[in-house]
XYZ file of C-alpha atoms in Angstrom:
235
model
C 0.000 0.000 0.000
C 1.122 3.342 -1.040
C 1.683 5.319 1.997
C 1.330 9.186 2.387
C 4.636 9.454 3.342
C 6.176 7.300 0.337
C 4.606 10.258 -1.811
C 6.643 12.608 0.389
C 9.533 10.896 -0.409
C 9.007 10.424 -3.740
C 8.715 14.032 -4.516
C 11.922 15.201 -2.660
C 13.872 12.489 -4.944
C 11.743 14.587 -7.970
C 12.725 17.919 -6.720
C 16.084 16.759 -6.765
C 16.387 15.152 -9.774
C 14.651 18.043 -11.504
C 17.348 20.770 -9.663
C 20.145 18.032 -10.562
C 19.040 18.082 -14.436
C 19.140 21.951 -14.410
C 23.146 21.942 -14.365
C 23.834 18.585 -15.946
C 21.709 18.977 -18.901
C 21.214 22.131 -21.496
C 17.546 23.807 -20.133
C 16.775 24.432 -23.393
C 17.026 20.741 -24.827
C 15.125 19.653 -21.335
C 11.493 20.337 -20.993
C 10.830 17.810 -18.340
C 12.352 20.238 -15.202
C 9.280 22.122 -15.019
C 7.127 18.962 -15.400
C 9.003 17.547 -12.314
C 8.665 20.507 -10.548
C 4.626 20.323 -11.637
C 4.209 17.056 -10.077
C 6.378 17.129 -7.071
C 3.887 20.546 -6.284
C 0.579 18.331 -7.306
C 1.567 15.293 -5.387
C 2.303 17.580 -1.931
C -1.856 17.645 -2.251
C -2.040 14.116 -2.800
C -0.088 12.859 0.303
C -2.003 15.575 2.604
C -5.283 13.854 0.539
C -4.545 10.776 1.666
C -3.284 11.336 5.189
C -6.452 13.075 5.809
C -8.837 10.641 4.267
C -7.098 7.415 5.240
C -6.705 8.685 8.384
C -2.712 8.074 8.129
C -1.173 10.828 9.819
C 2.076 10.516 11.368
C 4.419 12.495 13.109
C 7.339 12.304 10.380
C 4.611 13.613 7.694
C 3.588 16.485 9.894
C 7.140 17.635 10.010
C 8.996 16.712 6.755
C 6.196 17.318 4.221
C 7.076 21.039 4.947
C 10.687 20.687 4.924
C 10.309 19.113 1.471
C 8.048 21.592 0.581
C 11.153 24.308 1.532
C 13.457 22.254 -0.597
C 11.285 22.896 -3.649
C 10.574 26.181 -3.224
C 14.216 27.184 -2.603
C 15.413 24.731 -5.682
C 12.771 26.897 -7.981
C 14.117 29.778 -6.265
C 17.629 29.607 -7.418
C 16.528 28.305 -11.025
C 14.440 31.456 -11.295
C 17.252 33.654 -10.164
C 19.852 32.185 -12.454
C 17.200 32.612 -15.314
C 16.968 36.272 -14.487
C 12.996 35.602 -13.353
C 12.975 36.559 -10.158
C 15.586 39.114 -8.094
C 17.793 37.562 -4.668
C 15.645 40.523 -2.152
C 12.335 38.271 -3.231
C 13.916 35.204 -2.223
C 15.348 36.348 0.990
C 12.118 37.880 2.151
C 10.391 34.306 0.918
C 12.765 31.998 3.086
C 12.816 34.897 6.006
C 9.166 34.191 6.381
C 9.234 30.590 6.131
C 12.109 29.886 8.939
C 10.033 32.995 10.931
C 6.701 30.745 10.395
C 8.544 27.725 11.374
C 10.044 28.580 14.250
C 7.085 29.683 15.624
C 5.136 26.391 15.388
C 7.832 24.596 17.027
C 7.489 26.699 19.698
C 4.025 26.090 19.934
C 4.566 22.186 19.113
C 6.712 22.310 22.278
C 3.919 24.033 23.964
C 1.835 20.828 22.644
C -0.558 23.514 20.973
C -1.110 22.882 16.664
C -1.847 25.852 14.558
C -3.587 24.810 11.412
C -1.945 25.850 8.699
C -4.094 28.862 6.934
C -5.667 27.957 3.159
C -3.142 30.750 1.951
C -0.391 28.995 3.478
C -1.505 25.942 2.034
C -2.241 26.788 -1.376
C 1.413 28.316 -1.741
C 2.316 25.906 -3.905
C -0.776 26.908 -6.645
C -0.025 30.524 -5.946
C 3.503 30.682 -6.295
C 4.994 27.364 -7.159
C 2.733 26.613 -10.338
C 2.804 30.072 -11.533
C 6.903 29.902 -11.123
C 7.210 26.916 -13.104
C 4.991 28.874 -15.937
C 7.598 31.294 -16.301
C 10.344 28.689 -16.774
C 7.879 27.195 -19.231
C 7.719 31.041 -20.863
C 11.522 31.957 -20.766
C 12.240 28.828 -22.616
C 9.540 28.011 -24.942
C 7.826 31.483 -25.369
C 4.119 29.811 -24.448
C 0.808 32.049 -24.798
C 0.449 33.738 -21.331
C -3.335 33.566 -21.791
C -3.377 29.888 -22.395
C -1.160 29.128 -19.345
C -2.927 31.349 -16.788
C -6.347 29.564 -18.108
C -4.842 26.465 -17.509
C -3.521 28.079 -13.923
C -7.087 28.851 -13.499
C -8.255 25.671 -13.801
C -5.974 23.518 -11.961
C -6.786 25.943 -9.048
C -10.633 25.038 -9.431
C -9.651 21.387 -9.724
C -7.382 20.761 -7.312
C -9.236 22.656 -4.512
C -12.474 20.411 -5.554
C -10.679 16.788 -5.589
C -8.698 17.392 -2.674
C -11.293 18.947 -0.684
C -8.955 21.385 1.794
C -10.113 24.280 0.022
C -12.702 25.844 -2.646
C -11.327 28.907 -4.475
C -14.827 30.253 -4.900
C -16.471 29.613 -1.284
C -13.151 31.179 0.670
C -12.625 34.990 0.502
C -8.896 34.858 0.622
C -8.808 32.169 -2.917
C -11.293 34.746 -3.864
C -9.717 38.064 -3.144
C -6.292 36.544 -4.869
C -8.220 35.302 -7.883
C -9.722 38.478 -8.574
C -6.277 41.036 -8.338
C -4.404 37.760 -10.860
C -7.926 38.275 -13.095
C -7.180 41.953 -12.818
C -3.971 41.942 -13.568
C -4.113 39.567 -15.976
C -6.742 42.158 -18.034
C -4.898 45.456 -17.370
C -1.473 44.357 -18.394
C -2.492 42.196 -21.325
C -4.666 44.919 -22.923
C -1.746 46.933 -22.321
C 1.410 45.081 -23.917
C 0.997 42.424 -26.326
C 0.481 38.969 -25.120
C 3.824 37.368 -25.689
C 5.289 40.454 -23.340
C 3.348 40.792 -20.822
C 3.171 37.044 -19.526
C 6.057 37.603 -17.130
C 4.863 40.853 -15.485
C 1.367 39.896 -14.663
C 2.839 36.666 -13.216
C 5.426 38.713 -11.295
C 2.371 40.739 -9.948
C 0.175 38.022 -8.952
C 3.160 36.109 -7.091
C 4.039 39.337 -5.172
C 0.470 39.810 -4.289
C 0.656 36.420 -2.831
C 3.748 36.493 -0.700
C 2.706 39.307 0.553
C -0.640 37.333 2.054
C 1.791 34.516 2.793
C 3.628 36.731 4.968
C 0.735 38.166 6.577
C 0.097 34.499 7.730
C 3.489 34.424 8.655
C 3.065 36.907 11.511
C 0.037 35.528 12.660
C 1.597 32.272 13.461
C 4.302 34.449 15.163
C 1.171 36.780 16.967
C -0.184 33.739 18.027
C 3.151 32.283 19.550
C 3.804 35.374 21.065
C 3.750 34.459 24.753
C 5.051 31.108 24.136
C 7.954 33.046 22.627
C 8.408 35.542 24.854
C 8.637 32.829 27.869
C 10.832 30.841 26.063
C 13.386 33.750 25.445
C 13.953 33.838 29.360
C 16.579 31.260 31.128
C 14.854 29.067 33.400
């Protein structure tokens, strides 16, 4: 039986192979990075999926499916850097929030109190990872930026619906999010043609996310607050 946490490890061995393959093999001969990337993403909703409905939760999932998660992001991170996508400030402020956010639940884990993990927080992979692996899609290959964002669209509809941890159209946050990308997405493509505008309106619409991200960031660290603040004095 296929275990939620083979799936874990399964996609760090496809996060790897797919950062591996960006220095050992010519990106523009190799379109299968940002399909490994695609699926490592996809599958980190399939393990939580089937932890949740199997009722196989363990204590090794609950802390390495977000180190893994880490991992990817920071292996997309430095692909979109060398590739001129993304600039080094964005990255530190993305991993600043993420060690912030995870030192504050292990506070609380050694307080033996669990913060659920907000649906922005969750859907980071949709609302930053997907639309990352777009541009590398983009700077190689040139694809339509209309076509891609539909198909963005969807998988955001889809994904929320089969996996059942969150409905884009029912939750105000997916809402709020979906609505600035559609705006974007209008005002920059009726301003520039298609083929040029593709990389600012995804630019936008993953700085409008981290900045929610790190708005959930300081509420884990609000809510850890006296935890933290005991913890910083010697015993």
């Amino acid at each position: 039986m296929i275990k939620p946490n083979h799936i874990t490890l399964f996609r760090l061995i496809l996060i790897c192979l797919a950062f591996a393959s960006w220095y050992l093999v010519n990106p523009q001969q190799y379109p299968y990075i940002g399909i490994l990337f695609y699926i490592a993403f996809l599958l980190d909703a399939v393990d939580g999926w089937l932890a949740r409905t199997k009722d196989l939760k363990t204590d090794f999932g609950k802390y390495f499916d977000p180190i893994v998660d880490y991992i990817a992001f920071l292996a997309l991170y430095i692909i979109s850097i060398e590739m001129g996508i993304l600039p080094l400030w964005f990255v530190f402020l993305a991993l600043t929030r993420d060690f912030l956010a995870t030192f504050a639940r292990q506070i609380l884990n050694l307080n033996s109190i669990v913060i659920e993990s907000n649906v922005i927080a969750k859907l980071k992979a949709v609302y930053i990872g997907y639309p990352l692996v777009g541009l590398y899609w983009y700077q190689i290959y040139g694809f339509s930026s209309q076509w891609l964002f539909i198909f963005i669209g969807l998988h955001i509809l889809i994904e929320g619906r089969i996996f059942g941890y969150s409905d884009p159209l029912e939750n105000r946050w997916n809402l709020i999010i979906l609505c600035l990308a559609t705006i974007a997405v209008v005002t920059l493509t009726s301003l520039r043609p298609a083929s040029d505008s593709f990389s600012d309106m995804t630019i936008l619409f993953i700085l409008i996310t981290q900045s929610l991200i790190w708005v959930s960031g300081i509420k884990y660290l609000w809510d850890a607050r006296e935890y933290i603040i005991k913890s910083f004095e010697a015993k």
